[in-house]
Amino acid sequence: AALRSGGRADLRGVAASAAGGRLRAVRRAAGAAAALALAALLLALPFFRPGWDGGPTLVARFELARFPARLRDSLRWLGGFAALAALLPALRALVWREVVPAPRPRLADAYHATALGALVHNAVPGKLGPLAAAVALARLARRPVAPALSSQLVAKLLELGGIVSLAALAAALRASGSALRDVVLAGAALFALLAVAAAAAARGAPRLAAGLAPRAPRLAAFLAALGEGLAGAGRPARVAAALVLALLP
């Protein structure tokens, strides 16, 4: 009787395990189908505009029949543009490596994380590119997410400084009127404000984390990690080098 009872228990365990395996397979298949449907929708968005007119609609953004002919007419400059666009993740990865906390990640890891972040930024609503890049670098380089994220934001800030610097140079080299000058001044003011805020956060985050540690250790650790990323460049020479590199993208 004991043997029969043990045999029945084993059979029930095998059946439960098989049912669990089938359920996991169904979940994976459903997840894959949902991912494919979302990918198809995101790929269609550059060509169709979603709307609602008594029900969901998709309206063509341009004449699709003329698209192949117009694409052939643009091949003279499209190749060069594609090459320059392909260089952007590499150039931005160079900026990021200069300000990320030590040890600096491999260039290949920073490049792949930056490229994945750009893909998410352009394909997924919500402007989640910096977060996606930080998560990707954390997985590739086996490092915490929070310092990678805050250093990514510092790199974006330096890229803003590069854009403002180039715009100021363009305004100085040619008479462009007051419109460009006002834009440059507004960009410079925004850059200065964000830079001061980042420096203050880098200095204040460790102190705030130390005060919160007894009551909220997880929040304190997160704030300390964010401060580490904001101050990751360390020496002013690295910040200056990153700012020079930020002129490239």
Coordinates of C-alpha atoms in Angstrom, one line a residue:
A1 CA 0.0 0.0 0.0
A2 CA 2.8 2.3 0.9
L3 CA 4.5 1.5 -2.5
R4 CA 1.2 2.2 -4.4
S5 CA 0.7 5.5 -2.5
G6 CA 4.3 6.6 -3.3
G7 CA 3.8 5.6 -6.9
R8 CA 0.6 7.7 -7.2
A9 CA 2.4 10.7 -5.5
D10 CA 5.2 10.4 -8.1
L11 CA 2.7 10.3 -11.0
R12 CA 0.9 13.3 -9.6
G13 CA 4.3 15.1 -9.4
V14 CA 5.1 14.2 -12.9
A15 CA 1.7 15.4 -14.2
A16 CA 2.0 18.6 -12.3
S17 CA 5.5 19.2 -13.7
A18 CA 4.2 18.5 -17.2
A19 CA 1.3 20.9 -16.7
G20 CA 3.6 23.6 -15.4
G21 CA 5.9 23.1 -18.5
R22 CA 2.9 23.5 -20.8
L23 CA 1.8 26.6 -19.0
R24 CA 5.3 28.1 -19.3
A25 CA 5.4 27.3 -23.0
V26 CA 2.0 28.9 -23.5
R27 CA 3.2 32.0 -21.7
R28 CA 6.3 32.2 -23.7
A29 CA 4.3 31.9 -27.0
A30 CA 1.9 34.6 -25.9
G31 CA 4.8 36.9 -24.9
A32 CA 6.5 36.3 -28.3
A33 CA 3.2 36.9 -30.1
A34 CA 2.7 40.2 -28.2
A35 CA 6.3 41.3 -28.9
L36 CA 5.9 40.6 -32.6
A37 CA 2.6 42.5 -32.7
L38 CA 4.2 45.5 -30.9
A39 CA 7.2 45.4 -33.2
A40 CA 4.9 45.3 -36.3
L41 CA 3.0 48.3 -34.9
L42 CA 6.2 50.3 -34.2
L43 CA 7.6 49.5 -37.7
A44 CA 4.3 50.7 -39.2
L45 CA 4.3 54.1 -37.3
P46 CA 6.7 55.9 -39.7
F47 CA 4.4 55.0 -42.6
F48 CA 1.0 55.2 -41.0
R49 CA -0.7 57.6 -38.6
P50 CA -3.0 55.9 -36.0
G51 CA -6.3 57.5 -35.3
W52 CA -9.9 56.9 -34.3
D53 CA -13.0 57.5 -36.5
G54 CA -15.7 55.3 -35.1
G55 CA -13.0 52.7 -34.6
P56 CA -9.2 52.4 -34.9
T57 CA -7.7 53.7 -38.2
L58 CA -4.4 53.8 -39.9
V59 CA -3.8 56.7 -42.4
A60 CA -0.8 56.8 -44.7
R61 CA 1.6 59.6 -43.8
F62 CA 2.7 59.9 -47.5
E63 CA 2.0 58.4 -50.9
L64 CA 3.3 54.9 -50.5
A65 CA 3.3 54.2 -54.3
R66 CA 5.8 57.0 -54.9
F67 CA 8.1 56.0 -52.0
P68 CA 10.4 53.6 -54.0
A69 CA 10.9 56.2 -56.8
R70 CA 11.7 59.0 -54.3
L71 CA 14.0 56.6 -52.5
R72 CA 16.0 55.9 -55.7
D73 CA 16.2 59.7 -56.3
S74 CA 17.7 60.2 -52.8
L75 CA 20.4 57.5 -53.0
R76 CA 23.1 60.1 -53.8
W77 CA 23.0 61.5 -50.3
L78 CA 21.3 58.7 -48.5
G79 CA 24.4 56.5 -48.3
G80 CA 26.5 59.3 -46.7
F81 CA 23.7 60.2 -44.3
A82 CA 23.3 56.5 -43.3
A83 CA 27.0 56.2 -42.6
L84 CA 27.0 59.4 -40.5
A85 CA 24.0 58.2 -38.6
A86 CA 25.7 54.8 -37.9
L87 CA 28.6 56.7 -36.4
L88 CA 26.5 58.5 -33.8
P89 CA 26.3 55.6 -31.3
A90 CA 30.0 55.2 -31.4
L91 CA 30.7 58.9 -30.9
R92 CA 28.2 59.1 -28.0
A93 CA 29.7 56.0 -26.5
L94 CA 33.1 57.8 -26.4
V95 CA 31.5 60.7 -24.5
W96 CA 29.8 58.3 -22.1
R97 CA 33.0 56.4 -21.3
E98 CA 34.7 59.6 -20.2
V99 CA 32.1 60.3 -17.5
V100 CA 31.1 56.9 -16.4
P101 CA 32.5 55.9 -12.9
A102 CA 35.7 53.8 -12.9
P103 CA 36.4 51.3 -14.1
R104 CA 35.5 52.5 -17.5
P105 CA 33.6 49.9 -19.6
R106 CA 34.9 48.5 -22.8
L107 CA 34.2 50.6 -25.8
A108 CA 32.2 47.7 -27.4
D109 CA 29.9 47.5 -24.3
A110 CA 29.4 51.2 -24.3
Y111 CA 28.7 51.2 -28.0
H112 CA 26.2 48.4 -27.9
A113 CA 24.4 49.9 -24.9
T114 CA 24.2 53.3 -26.6
A115 CA 22.9 51.8 -29.8
L116 CA 20.2 49.8 -27.9
G117 CA 19.3 53.0 -26.1
A118 CA 18.9 54.9 -29.4
L119 CA 16.7 52.1 -30.8
V120 CA 14.4 52.2 -27.7
H121 CA 14.4 56.0 -27.8
N122 CA 13.3 56.1 -31.5
A123 CA 11.0 53.1 -31.5
V124 CA 9.3 53.1 -28.1
P125 CA 7.1 56.0 -26.8
G126 CA 8.2 57.5 -23.5
K127 CA 11.8 58.7 -24.2
L128 CA 13.2 55.7 -22.4
G129 CA 16.5 55.7 -24.4
P130 CA 18.8 56.7 -21.5
L131 CA 17.3 54.2 -19.1
A132 CA 17.5 51.4 -21.7
A133 CA 21.1 52.3 -22.4
A134 CA 21.9 52.3 -18.7
V135 CA 20.2 48.9 -18.2
A136 CA 22.0 47.5 -21.2
L137 CA 25.4 48.7 -20.0
A138 CA 24.7 47.3 -16.5
R139 CA 24.1 43.9 -18.0
L140 CA 27.0 43.9 -20.4
A141 CA 29.6 45.3 -18.1
R142 CA 28.2 43.8 -14.9
R143 CA 27.8 47.1 -13.0
P144 CA 25.0 48.8 -11.1
V145 CA 22.2 50.5 -13.1
A146 CA 21.9 53.7 -11.1
P147 CA 25.5 55.1 -11.7
A148 CA 25.2 54.1 -15.4
L149 CA 22.0 56.0 -15.7
S150 CA 23.2 59.2 -14.0
S151 CA 26.4 59.2 -15.9
Q152 CA 24.4 58.7 -19.1
L153 CA 22.4 61.9 -18.2
V154 CA 25.7 63.7 -17.7
A155 CA 26.8 62.6 -21.1
K156 CA 23.5 63.9 -22.6
L157 CA 24.1 67.2 -20.8
L158 CA 27.6 67.5 -22.3
E159 CA 26.1 66.8 -25.7
L160 CA 23.8 69.8 -25.1
G161 CA 26.8 71.9 -24.3
G162 CA 28.4 70.8 -27.5
I163 CA 25.4 71.8 -29.5
V164 CA 25.2 75.2 -27.9
S165 CA 28.9 75.7 -28.5
L166 CA 28.6 74.9 -32.2
A167 CA 25.6 77.1 -32.5
A168 CA 27.4 80.0 -30.9
L169 CA 30.3 79.5 -33.3
A170 CA 27.9 79.5 -36.2
A171 CA 26.3 82.7 -35.0
A172 CA 29.7 84.3 -34.6
L173 CA 31.0 83.4 -38.0
R174 CA 28.0 84.7 -40.0
A175 CA 25.4 87.4 -39.6
S176 CA 22.4 85.3 -38.7
G177 CA 20.2 87.9 -37.0
S178 CA 18.7 88.0 -33.5
A179 CA 16.7 84.7 -33.9
L180 CA 19.8 82.4 -33.7
R181 CA 21.4 84.6 -31.1
D182 CA 18.3 84.2 -28.9
V183 CA 18.3 80.5 -29.3
V184 CA 22.0 80.2 -28.4
L185 CA 21.4 82.4 -25.3
A186 CA 18.5 80.2 -24.2
G187 CA 20.5 77.0 -24.8
A188 CA 23.4 78.4 -22.9
A189 CA 21.2 79.4 -20.0
L190 CA 19.6 75.9 -19.9
F191 CA 23.0 74.2 -20.1
A192 CA 24.3 76.3 -17.2
L193 CA 21.2 75.7 -15.1
L194 CA 21.4 71.9 -15.6
A195 CA 25.1 71.8 -15.1
V196 CA 24.7 73.6 -11.7
A197 CA 21.9 71.3 -10.7
A198 CA 24.0 68.2 -11.7
A199 CA 27.0 69.5 -9.7
A200 CA 24.8 70.2 -6.7
A201 CA 23.2 66.8 -6.9
A202 CA 26.6 65.1 -7.1
R203 CA 27.8 66.9 -4.0
G204 CA 24.5 66.6 -2.1
A205 CA 23.5 63.0 -2.9
P206 CA 26.2 61.3 -0.6
R207 CA 25.2 63.5 2.3
L208 CA 21.5 62.9 1.8
A209 CA 22.1 59.2 1.5
A210 CA 24.1 59.1 4.7
G211 CA 21.2 60.8 6.5
L212 CA 18.6 58.4 5.1
A213 CA 20.7 55.3 5.6
P214 CA 19.3 54.4 9.1
R215 CA 15.7 54.9 8.1
A216 CA 15.6 53.9 4.4
P217 CA 18.7 52.0 3.5
R218 CA 17.6 51.0 0.0
L219 CA 16.7 54.6 -0.9
A220 CA 20.0 55.8 0.6
A221 CA 21.9 53.2 -1.5
F222 CA 20.1 54.3 -4.7
L223 CA 20.8 58.0 -4.0
A224 CA 24.5 57.2 -3.3
A225 CA 24.7 55.3 -6.6
L226 CA 23.1 58.2 -8.5
G227 CA 25.6 60.6 -6.9
E228 CA 28.5 58.3 -7.8
G229 CA 27.4 58.4 -11.5
L230 CA 27.0 62.2 -11.5
A231 CA 30.5 62.6 -10.1
G232 CA 31.9 59.7 -12.1
A233 CA 34.2 61.7 -14.3
G234 CA 36.1 62.8 -11.2
R235 CA 38.8 65.1 -12.6
P236 CA 38.0 68.2 -14.5
A237 CA 40.3 67.0 -17.3
R238 CA 38.0 64.1 -18.0
V239 CA 35.0 66.4 -18.1
A240 CA 36.8 68.7 -20.5
A241 CA 37.8 65.7 -22.7
A242 CA 34.2 64.5 -22.7
L243 CA 33.0 68.0 -23.6
V244 CA 35.4 68.1 -26.6
L245 CA 34.2 64.7 -27.7
A246 CA 30.6 65.9 -27.3
L247 CA 31.2 68.3 -30.2
L248 CA 31.4 65.3 -32.6
P249 CA 27.9 63.8 -32.4

